[in-house]
Every structure is written in C-alpha cells, then in structure tokens.
Short mmCIF file of C-alpha atoms and ligand atoms in Angstrom, two decimals:
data_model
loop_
_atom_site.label_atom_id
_atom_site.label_comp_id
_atom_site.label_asym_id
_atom_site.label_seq_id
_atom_site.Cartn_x
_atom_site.Cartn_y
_atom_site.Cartn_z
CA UNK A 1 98.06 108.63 74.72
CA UNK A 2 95.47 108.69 77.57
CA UNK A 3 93.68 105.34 76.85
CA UNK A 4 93.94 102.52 75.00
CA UNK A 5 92.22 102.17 71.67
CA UNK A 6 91.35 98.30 71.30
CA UNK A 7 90.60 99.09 67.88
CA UNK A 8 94.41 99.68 67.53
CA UNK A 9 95.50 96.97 69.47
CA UNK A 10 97.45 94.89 67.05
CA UNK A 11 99.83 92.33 68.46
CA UNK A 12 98.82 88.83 69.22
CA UNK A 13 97.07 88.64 72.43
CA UNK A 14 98.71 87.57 75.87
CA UNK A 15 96.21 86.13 78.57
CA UNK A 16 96.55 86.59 82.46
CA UNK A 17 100.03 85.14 83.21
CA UNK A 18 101.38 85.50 80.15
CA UNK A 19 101.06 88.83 80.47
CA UNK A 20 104.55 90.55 80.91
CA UNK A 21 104.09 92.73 84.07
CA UNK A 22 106.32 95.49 85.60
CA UNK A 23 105.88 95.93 89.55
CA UNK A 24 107.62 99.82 90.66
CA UNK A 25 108.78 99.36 94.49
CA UNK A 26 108.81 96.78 96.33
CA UNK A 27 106.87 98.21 99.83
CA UNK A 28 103.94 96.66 101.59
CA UNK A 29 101.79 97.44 98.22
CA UNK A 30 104.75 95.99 96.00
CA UNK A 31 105.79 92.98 97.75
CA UNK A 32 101.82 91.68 98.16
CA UNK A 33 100.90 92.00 94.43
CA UNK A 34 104.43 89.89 93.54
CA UNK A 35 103.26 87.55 96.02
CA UNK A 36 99.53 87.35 94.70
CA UNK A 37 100.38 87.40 91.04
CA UNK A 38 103.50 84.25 91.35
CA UNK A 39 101.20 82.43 93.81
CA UNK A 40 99.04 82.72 90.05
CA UNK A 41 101.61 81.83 87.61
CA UNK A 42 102.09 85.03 86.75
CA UNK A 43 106.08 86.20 86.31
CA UNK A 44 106.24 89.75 87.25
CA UNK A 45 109.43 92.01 87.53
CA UNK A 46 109.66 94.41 90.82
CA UNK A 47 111.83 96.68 90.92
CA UNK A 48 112.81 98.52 94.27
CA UNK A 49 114.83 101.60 94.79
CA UNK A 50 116.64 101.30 97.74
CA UNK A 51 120.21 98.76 97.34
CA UNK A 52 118.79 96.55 100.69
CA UNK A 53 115.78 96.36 102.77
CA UNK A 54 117.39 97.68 105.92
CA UNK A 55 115.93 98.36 109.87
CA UNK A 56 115.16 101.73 109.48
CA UNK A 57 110.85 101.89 110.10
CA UNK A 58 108.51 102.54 112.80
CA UNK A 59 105.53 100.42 113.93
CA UNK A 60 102.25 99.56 111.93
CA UNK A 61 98.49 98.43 112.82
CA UNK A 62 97.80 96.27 110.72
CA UNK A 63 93.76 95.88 110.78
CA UNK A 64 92.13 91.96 110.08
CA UNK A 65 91.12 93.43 106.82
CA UNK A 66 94.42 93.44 105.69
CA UNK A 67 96.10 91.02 107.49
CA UNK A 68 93.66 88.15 106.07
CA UNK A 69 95.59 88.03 102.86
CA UNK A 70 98.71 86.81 104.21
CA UNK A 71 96.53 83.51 105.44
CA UNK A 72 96.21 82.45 101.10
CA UNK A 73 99.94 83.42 100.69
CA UNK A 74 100.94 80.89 103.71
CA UNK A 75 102.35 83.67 105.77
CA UNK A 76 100.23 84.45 108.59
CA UNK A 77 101.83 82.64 111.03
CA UNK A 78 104.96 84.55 110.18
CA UNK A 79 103.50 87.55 110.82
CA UNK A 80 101.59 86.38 114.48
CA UNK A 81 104.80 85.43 115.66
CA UNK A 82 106.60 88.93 114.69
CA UNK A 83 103.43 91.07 115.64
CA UNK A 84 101.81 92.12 119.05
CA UNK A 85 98.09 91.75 119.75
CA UNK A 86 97.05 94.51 121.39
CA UNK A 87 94.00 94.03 123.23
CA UNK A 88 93.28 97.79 124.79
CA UNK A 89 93.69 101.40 123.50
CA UNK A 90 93.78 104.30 126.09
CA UNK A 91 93.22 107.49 125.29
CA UNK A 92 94.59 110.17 128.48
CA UNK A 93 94.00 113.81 128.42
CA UNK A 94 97.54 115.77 128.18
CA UNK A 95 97.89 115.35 131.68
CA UNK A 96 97.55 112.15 131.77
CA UNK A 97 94.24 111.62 133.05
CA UNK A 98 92.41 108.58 131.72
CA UNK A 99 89.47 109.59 129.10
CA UNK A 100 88.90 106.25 127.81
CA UNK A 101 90.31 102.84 127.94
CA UNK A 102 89.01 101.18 125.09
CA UNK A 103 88.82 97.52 124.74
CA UNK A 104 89.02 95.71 120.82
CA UNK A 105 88.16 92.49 122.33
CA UNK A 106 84.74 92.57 120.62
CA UNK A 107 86.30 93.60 117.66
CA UNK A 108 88.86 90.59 117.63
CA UNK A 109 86.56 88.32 118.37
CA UNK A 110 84.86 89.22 115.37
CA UNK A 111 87.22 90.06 112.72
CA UNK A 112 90.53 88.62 113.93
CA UNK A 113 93.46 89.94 115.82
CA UNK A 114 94.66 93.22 115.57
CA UNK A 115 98.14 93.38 115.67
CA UNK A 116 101.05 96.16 115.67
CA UNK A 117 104.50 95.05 113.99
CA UNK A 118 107.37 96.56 113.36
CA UNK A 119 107.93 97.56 109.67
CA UNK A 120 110.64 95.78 108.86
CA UNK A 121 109.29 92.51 110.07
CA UNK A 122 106.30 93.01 108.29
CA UNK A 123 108.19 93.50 104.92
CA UNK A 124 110.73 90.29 105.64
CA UNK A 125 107.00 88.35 106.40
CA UNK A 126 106.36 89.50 103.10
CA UNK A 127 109.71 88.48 101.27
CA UNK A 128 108.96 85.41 102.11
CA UNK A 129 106.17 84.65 100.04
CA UNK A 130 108.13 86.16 96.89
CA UNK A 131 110.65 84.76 94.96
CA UNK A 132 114.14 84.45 95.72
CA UNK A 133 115.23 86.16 92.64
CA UNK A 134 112.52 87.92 91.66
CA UNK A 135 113.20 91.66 93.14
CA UNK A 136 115.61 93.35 91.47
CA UNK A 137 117.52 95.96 94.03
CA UNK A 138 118.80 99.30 93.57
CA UNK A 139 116.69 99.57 90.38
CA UNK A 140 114.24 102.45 89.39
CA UNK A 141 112.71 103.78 86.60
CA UNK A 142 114.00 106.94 84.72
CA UNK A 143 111.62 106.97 81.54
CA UNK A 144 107.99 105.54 80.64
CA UNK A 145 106.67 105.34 77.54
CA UNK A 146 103.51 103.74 75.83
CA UNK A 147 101.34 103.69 73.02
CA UNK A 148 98.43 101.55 72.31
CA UNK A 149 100.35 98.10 72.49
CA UNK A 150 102.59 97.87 74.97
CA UNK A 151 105.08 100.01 77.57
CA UNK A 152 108.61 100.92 77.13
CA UNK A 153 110.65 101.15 80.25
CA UNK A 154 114.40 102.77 80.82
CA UNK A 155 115.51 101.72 84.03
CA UNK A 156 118.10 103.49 85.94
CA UNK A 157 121.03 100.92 85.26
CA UNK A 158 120.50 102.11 81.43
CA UNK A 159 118.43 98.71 80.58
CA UNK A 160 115.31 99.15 78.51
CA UNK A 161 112.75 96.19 78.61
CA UNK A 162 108.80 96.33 77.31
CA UNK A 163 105.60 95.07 78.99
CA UNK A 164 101.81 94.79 78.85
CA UNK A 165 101.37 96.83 81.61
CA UNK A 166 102.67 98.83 84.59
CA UNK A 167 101.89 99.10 88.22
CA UNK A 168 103.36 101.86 90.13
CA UNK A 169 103.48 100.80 93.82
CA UNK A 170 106.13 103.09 94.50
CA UNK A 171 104.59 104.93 97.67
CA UNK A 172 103.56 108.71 98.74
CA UNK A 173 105.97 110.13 96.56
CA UNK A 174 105.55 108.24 93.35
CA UNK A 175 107.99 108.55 90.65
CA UNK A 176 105.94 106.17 88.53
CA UNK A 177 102.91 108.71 89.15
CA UNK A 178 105.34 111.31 87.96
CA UNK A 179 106.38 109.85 84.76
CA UNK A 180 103.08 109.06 83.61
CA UNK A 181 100.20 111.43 85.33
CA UNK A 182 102.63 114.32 85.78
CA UNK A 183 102.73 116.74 88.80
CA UNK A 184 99.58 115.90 91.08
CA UNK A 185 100.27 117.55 94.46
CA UNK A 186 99.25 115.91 97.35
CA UNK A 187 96.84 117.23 100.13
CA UNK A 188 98.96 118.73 103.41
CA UNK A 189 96.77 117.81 106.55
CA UNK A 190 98.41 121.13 108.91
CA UNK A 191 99.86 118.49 110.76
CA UNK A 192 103.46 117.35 111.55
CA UNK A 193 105.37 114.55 113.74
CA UNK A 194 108.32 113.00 115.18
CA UNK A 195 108.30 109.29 115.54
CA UNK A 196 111.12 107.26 117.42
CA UNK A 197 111.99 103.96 119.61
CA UNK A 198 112.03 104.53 123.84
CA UNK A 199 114.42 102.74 125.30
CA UNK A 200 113.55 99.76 127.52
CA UNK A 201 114.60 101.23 130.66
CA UNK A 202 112.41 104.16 130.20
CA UNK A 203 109.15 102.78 129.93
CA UNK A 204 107.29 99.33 129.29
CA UNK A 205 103.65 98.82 128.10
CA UNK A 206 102.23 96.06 126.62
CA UNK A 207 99.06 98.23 125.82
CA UNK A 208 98.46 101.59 123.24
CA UNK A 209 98.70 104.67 125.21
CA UNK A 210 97.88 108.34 123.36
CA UNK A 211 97.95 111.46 125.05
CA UNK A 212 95.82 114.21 123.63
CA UNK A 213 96.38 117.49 123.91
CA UNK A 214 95.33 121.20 122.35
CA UNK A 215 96.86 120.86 118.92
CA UNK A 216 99.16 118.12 119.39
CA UNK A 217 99.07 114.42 120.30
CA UNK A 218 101.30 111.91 121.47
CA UNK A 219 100.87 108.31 121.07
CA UNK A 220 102.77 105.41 122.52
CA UNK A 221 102.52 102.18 120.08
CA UNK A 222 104.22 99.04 121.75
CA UNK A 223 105.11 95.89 119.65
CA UNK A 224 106.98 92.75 120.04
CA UNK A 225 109.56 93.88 122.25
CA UNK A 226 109.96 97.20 121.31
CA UNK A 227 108.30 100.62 122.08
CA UNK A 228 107.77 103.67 119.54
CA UNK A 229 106.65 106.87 120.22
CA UNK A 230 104.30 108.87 117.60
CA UNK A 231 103.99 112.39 117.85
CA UNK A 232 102.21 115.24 116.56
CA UNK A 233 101.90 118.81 116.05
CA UNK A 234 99.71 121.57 114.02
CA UNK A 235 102.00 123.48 111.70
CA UNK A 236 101.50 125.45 108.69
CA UNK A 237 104.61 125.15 106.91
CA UNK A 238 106.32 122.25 105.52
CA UNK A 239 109.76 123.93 105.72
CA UNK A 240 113.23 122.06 106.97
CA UNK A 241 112.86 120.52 110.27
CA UNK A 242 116.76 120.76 111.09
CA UNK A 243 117.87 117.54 112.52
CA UNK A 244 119.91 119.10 115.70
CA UNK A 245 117.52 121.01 117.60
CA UNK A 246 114.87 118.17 117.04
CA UNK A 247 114.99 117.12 120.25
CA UNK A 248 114.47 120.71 122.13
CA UNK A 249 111.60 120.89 119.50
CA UNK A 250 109.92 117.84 120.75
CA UNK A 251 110.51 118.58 124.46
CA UNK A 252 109.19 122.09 124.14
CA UNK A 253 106.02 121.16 122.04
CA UNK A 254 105.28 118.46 124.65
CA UNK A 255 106.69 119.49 128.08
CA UNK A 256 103.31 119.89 129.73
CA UNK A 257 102.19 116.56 128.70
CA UNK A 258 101.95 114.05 131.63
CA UNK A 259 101.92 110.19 132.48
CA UNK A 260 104.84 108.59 130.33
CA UNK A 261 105.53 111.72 128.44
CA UNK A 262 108.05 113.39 130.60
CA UNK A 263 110.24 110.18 131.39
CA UNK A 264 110.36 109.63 127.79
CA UNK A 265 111.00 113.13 126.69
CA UNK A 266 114.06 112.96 129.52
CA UNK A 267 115.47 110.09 127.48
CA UNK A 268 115.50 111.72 124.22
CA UNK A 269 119.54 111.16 123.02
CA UNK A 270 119.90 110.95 119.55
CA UNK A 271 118.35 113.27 116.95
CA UNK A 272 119.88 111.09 113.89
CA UNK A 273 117.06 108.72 115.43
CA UNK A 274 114.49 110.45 115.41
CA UNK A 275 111.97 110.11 112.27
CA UNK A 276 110.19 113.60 111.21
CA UNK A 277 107.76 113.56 108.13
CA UNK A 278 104.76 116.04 107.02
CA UNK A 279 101.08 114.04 106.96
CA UNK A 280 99.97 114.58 103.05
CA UNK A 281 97.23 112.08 101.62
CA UNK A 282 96.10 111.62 97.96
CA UNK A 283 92.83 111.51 96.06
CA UNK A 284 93.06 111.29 92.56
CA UNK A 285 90.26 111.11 89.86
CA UNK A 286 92.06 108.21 88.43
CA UNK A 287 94.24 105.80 89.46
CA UNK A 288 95.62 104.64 85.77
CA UNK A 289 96.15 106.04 82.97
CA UNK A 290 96.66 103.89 79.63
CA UNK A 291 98.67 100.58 80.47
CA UNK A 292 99.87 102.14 83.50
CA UNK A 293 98.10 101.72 87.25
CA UNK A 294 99.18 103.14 90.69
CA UNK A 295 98.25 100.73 93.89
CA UNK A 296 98.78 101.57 97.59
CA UNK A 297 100.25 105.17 98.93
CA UNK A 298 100.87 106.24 95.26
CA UNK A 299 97.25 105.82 94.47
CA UNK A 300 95.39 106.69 97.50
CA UNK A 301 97.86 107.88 100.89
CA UNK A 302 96.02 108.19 103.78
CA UNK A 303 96.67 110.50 106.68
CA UNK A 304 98.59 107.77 109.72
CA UNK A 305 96.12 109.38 112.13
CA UNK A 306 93.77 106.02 111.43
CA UNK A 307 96.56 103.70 110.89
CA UNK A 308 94.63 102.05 107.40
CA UNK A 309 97.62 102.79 105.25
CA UNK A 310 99.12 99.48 104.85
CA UNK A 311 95.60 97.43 104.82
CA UNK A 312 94.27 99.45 102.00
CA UNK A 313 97.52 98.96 100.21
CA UNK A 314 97.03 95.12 100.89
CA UNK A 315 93.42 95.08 99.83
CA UNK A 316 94.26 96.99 96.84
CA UNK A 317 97.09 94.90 95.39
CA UNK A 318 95.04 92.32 96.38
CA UNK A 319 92.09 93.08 94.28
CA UNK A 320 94.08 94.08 91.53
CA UNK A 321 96.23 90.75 91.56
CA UNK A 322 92.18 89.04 91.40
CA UNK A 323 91.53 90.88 88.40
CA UNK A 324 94.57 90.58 87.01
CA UNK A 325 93.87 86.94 86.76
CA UNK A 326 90.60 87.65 84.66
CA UNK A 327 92.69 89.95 82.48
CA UNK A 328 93.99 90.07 79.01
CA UNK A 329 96.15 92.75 77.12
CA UNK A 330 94.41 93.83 74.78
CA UNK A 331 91.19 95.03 77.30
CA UNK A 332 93.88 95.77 80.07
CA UNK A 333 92.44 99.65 80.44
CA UNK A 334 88.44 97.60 81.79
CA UNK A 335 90.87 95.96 84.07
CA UNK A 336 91.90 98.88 86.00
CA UNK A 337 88.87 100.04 85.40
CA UNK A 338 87.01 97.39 87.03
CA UNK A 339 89.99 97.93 90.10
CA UNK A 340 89.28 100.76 90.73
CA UNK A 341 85.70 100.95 90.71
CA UNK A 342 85.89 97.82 93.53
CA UNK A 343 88.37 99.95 95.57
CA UNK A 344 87.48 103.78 95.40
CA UNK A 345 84.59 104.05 97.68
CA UNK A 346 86.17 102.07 100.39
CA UNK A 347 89.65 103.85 100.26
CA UNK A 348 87.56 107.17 100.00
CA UNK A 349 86.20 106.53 103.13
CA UNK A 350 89.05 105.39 105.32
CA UNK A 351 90.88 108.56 103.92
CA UNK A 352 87.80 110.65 105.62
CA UNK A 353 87.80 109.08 108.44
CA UNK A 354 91.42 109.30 108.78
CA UNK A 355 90.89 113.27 108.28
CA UNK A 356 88.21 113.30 110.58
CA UNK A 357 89.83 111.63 113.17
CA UNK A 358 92.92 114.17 112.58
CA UNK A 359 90.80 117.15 112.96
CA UNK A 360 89.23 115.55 115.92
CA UNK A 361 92.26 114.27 118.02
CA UNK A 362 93.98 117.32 117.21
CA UNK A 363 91.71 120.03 117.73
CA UNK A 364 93.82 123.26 117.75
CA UNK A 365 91.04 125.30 120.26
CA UNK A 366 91.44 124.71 124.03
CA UNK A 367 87.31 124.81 124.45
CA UNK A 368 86.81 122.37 121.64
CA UNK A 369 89.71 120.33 123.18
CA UNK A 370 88.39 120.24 126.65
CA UNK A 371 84.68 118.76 125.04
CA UNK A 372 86.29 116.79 123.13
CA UNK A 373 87.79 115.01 126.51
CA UNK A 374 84.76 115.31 128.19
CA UNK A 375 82.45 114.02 125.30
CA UNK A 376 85.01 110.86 124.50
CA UNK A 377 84.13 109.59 128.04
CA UNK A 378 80.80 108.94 126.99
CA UNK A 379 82.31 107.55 123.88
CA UNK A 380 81.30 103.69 124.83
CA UNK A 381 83.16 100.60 123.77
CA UNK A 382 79.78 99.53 121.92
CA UNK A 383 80.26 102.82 120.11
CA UNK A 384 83.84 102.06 119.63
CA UNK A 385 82.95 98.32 118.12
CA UNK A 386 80.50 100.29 115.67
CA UNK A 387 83.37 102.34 114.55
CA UNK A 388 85.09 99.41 113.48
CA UNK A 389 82.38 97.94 112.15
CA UNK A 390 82.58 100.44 109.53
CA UNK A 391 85.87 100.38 108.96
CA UNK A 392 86.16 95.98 108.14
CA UNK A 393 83.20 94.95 107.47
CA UNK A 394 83.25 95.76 103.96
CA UNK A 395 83.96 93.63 101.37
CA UNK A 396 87.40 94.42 99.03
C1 LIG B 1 105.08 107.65 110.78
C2 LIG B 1 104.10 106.81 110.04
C3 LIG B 1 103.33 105.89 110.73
C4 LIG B 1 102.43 105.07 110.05
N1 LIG B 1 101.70 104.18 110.74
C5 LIG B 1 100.84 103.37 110.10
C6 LIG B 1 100.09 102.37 110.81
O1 LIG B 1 100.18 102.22 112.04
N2 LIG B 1 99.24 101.58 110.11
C7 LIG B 1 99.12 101.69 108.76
O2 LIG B 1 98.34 100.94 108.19
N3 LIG B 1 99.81 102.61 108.06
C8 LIG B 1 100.68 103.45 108.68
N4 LIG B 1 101.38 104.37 107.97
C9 LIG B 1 101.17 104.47 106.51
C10 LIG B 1 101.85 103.33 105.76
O3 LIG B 1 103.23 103.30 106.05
C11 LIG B 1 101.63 103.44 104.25
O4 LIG B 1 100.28 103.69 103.98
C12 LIG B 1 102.03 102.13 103.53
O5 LIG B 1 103.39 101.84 103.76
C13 LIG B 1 101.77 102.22 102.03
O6 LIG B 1 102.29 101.09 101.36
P1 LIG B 1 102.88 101.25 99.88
O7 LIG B 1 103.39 99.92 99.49
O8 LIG B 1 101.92 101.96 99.03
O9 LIG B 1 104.12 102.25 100.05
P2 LIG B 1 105.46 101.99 100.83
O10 LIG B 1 105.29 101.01 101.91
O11 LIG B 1 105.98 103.36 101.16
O12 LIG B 1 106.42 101.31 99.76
C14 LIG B 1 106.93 101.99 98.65
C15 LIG B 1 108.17 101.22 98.19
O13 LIG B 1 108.59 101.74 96.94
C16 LIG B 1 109.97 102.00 96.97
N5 LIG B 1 110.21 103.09 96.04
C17 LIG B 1 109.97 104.40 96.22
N6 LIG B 1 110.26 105.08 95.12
C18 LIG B 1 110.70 104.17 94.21
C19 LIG B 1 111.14 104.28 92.88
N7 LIG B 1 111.19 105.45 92.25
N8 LIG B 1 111.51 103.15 92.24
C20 LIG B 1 111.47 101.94 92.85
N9 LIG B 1 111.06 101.79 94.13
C21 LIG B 1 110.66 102.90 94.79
C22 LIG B 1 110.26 102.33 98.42
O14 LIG B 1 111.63 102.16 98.73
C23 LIG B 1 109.34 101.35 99.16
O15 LIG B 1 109.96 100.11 99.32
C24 LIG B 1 102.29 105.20 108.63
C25 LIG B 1 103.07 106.14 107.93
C26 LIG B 1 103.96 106.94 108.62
C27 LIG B 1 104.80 107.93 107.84
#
C-alpha cells in the first residue's frame, strides 16, 4: 500500500503517546527523537545495529541551530563541556598562504556558540537524555510490512512485534529506506576523502585551518583535545580504496600542499586509522511512505563540505517529535505530511549550499582556482556573517 486509507482505518484509535512507535538506529537523528518523544510520555523502541557504541568517529560542527535542542532535553551543558568553541576559520591557499581568516564572533554573539565535538561524545551527550533501557543493541530490522492499520516488524533476532508507525533514522545507507521505498540511489558529488586524528606532537591549533587547493582540499578541524584532519579529492569512480597504500595515496595527492600539511603528512603511521568514504547526498520526493517515515541522513544526506549534517538531523527529529505530539494513528500519513512540508525547503537549501560550496572549494581548473583565492580575499567577514545568516536564521 502507498498511503493510508482513513476510510479503512478500523482499530480503536491510539493518541500521541499511546501510540506504539518503532525508532531504526540509534545515531544523532535516532537518539534525539527517543529523547524528544520520552521527555513527552511517549514509549518508543530504538533499535541500533551495531552490538556497542564504540570510539570509532571523526569530529562534527555542530551549528546553534542544532545545538539549541539539547538546552529542553537538559543536556547542553554536557555537550559545552565535551565540545570546542571555535572562534576563527582560516582558509590558506595550497601553499599555505593566508586567503582569509574569518572570524564567527558576530555570528556567536548572535546565535550561540559554535562548537566542534568529537562524535562519540556527542552521541554519549545524547545517551544521556534517553533511557537506560530503552535502546535495544545489536538489533536491526530484516522485514517491514504494513497495511492500512498498523506495521509488522521482523527483527533480526527472529522477534516480530507491531506498531502505529515507523521512523527510519538509520543513516546514508538506510536499510529501513530499503525495505519500504526500495532502491533510491543516492547522488555521488565527484568527490572523495580521507579523514584521521594527528598526533599531538605533530601539530596543535586551537583554531580551523583548510588548505585549498586545485581539486582537492585539506582541512584541519581541532576539538577538545584532539586534532582531525579532513581531506579531499575529485574522483570519478567509487571503486575500492585499498587500505595499504592509503597512506602513499594521501601523501601523493597532497605533497605540494604547505603550512601544516607536510608535518602532518610525515606522521601518517597507520592506514587501519585512517577513515575513507565517498560524499553521496539524498533528495527524495518523499520522505514517508504509508506508516513509515525516514528522518536525518536517510531522508535528506547532505554533502560534509558545509558541515549541516547532524543539525538538520536534530531539527528534523525535532520537528517530527513536535508533531508527533499533535498526532493520532489513524491520520498518522497528515503527520508526516505536515513534517515534511516544515522541513523540505530548509534541508533543500543547506543541501545546495553544501553542493555549492563543494564545487566552489574544490574547483578542479587551476584558473578558476587561482580567482577563486584571489576573489575570497575580498570575501569580508560581514559577507561571511550574511552567509550564516542564511543558514540559522530560519525557523524549524
Ligand atoms: C567524514 C565526515 C565528516 C562529517 N562532518 C560533519 C560535520 O562536521 N558536521 C555535521 O553536521 N555533519 C557532518 N557529517 C555528516 C553527519 O555525520 C551526518 O549528517 C549525521 O550523522 C546524520 O545523522 P543520522 O542520525 O541521520 O545518521 P547517523 O549519525 O549515521 O546514524 C545512523 C545510526 O543508525 C545505525 N544503523 C545503520 N543501519 C542500521 C540498521 N539497519 N538498523 C539499525 N541501526 C542502523 C548506525 O549504526 C547509526 O548509529 C560528516 C560526515 C562524514 C562522513
């Protein structure tokens, strides 16, 4: 079935928390809406995939947008003491040579800090406002089923259960989105990275420092006492990146990159460490489809070259959770309707100007590179403010 026919809708009526809920992966996305919804009343199941929430991550910016949430769910503080507030951003040419050294003072003045954490953190900040029992581990979903009334679940320990509804938060690669929408490819950007930690003796900075180049870009994104490293390339292909020549890869791609880049490239130890992943982002027409609703990456992933990822997934479980509350299960397809209505132009835009800013930091044409460098100097910080304007002062 592709919608639900109140007409047939013939079992007694459940209203906002009484509604029986199933949460798929328990990410930034995941772990919000579980927070939201109990904060409510509401008595979700989440389900994540992997057995334990372990180190492996890399760092986020988290933008005021999306770290305002966490102030209703009593967990800001958490997250000021785990997160670093960065105050400048400098952007060198591939040399090294200063273009810009942007300051976000203005911007934190006005919206709040803007702070970089390291995954991890973030998601035990998170776990914090959820229930001790209420995420069950090593858990998935193998089948999906629905009709008019309700949603019939097989998980992957061979339990079935049934709910009102289901919300796939279940990232990039959803399997949720699979079950349900079928195969809807996601949009390859051309671009390709390597992200990993620098060790302490290498370099220190308290401060964003990105290096861009002719096709390639490498960033250096500090938090609470840790560095990582973000690196692109331009690539066609999305084939194997083979784990021991990763290293040579990165120090060939980048080896006439100045400033930081060649102590840090020297460094380079341990390809096992080293994160690789191909930037793909998502628009679909819809993001539900009968009883079933995708929030977050699964819904809408954006390209990292913005770094709005994790806000919009916050803002989106947010808004859901808010209309959740207004909800019943019988009208539960006007629900997500409503959702997404609230959320699509703003995600739309964020994934642009993530795409924008791709093509832009990573121009592949040495003439369009070199005015890029030499236009972004007259790139002010009141231009820079405006920029961000855009980007939080939207409502949800
Ligand atoms: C290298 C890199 C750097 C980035 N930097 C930034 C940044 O600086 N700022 C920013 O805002 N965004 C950044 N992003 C993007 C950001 O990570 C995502 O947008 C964000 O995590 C999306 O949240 P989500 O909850 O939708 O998905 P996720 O955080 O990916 O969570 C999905 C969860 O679902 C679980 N799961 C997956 N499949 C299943 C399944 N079948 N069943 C059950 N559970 C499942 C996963 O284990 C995970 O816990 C970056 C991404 C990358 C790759």
């Amino acid at each position: 079935m592709n919608s639900v026919d109140t007409e047939k809708y013939s079992l007694p009526v459940r209203y906002g928390p009484e509604m029986r809920i199933l949460i798929v992966g328990g990410g930034i996305a995941g772990l919000t809406l579980t927070a939201l919804l109990e904060q409510r009343g509401f008595k979700p199941t989440l389900v994540e995939r992997i057995p334990e929430y372990g180190s492996v991550g890399y760092v986020i910016v988290l933008w005021p947008s999306g770290s305002r949430i966490l102030k209703g769910l009593g967990i800001y503080r958490d997250l000021l003491d785990v997160g670093l507030q960065f105050t400048t951003y400098n952007v060198s040419d591939q040399k090294g040579q200063m273009i810009h050294a942007y300051s976000v003072k203005d911007v934190v003045d006005k919206y709040g800090p803007m702070l970089s954490t390291y995954r991890p953190d973030l998601i035990e900040v998170l776990r914090k406002a959820v229930g001790p029992n209420s995420i069950r581990m090593n858990t998935t979903v193998d089948r999906i089923e629905q009709t008019n009334d309700e949603v019939y679940v097989t998980f992957s320990d061979g339990t079935q259960d049934t709910f009102d509804l289901v919300v796939g938060c279940d990232g990039v690669r959803s399997k949720t989105r699979e079950l349900v929408f079928g195969d809807i490819p996601l949009t390859y950007s051309g671009m390709t990275g390597w992200s990993f930690w620098v060790k302490p003796n290498i370099a220190k900075t308290r401060e964003i420092k990105e290096y861009w180049g002719t096709g390639k870009f490498f960033g250096i994104w500090p938090t609470k006492g840790r560095l990582s490293v973000f690196t692109s390339i331009r690539k066609e292909d999305q084939g194997p990146d083979q784990v021991e020549s990763r290293i040579d890869r990165i120090q060939d791609n980048f080896k006439d990159f100045g400033g930081l880049v060649p102590d840090i490239l020297e460094g380079l130890d341990d390809p096992n460490e080293i994160f690789h992943g191909y930037y793909n982002d998502l628009k679909m027409k819809k993001w539900h489809k009968g009883r079933v609703v995708l929030v977050g990456d699964a819904a809408h992933a954006i390209l990292p070259t913005a770094g709005g990822g994790v806000s919009m997934a916050m803002e989106s479980a947010a808004v859901l959770a808010d209309e959740l509350t207004r909800a019943d299960s019988k009208y539960i397809e006007q629900t997500f309707d409503i959702y997404m209505s609230r959320r699509r132009s703003r995600v739309g835009k964020i994934q642009d100007q993530s795409r924008m800013m791709g093509k832009f930091a990573f121009a592949d044409n040495r003439y369009i590179s070199s005015a890029r460098d030499f236009l972004m100097k007259f790139y002010s910080n009141r231009l820079h403010a405006r920029y961000w304007d855009t980007m939080l002062k939207e409502p949800m």
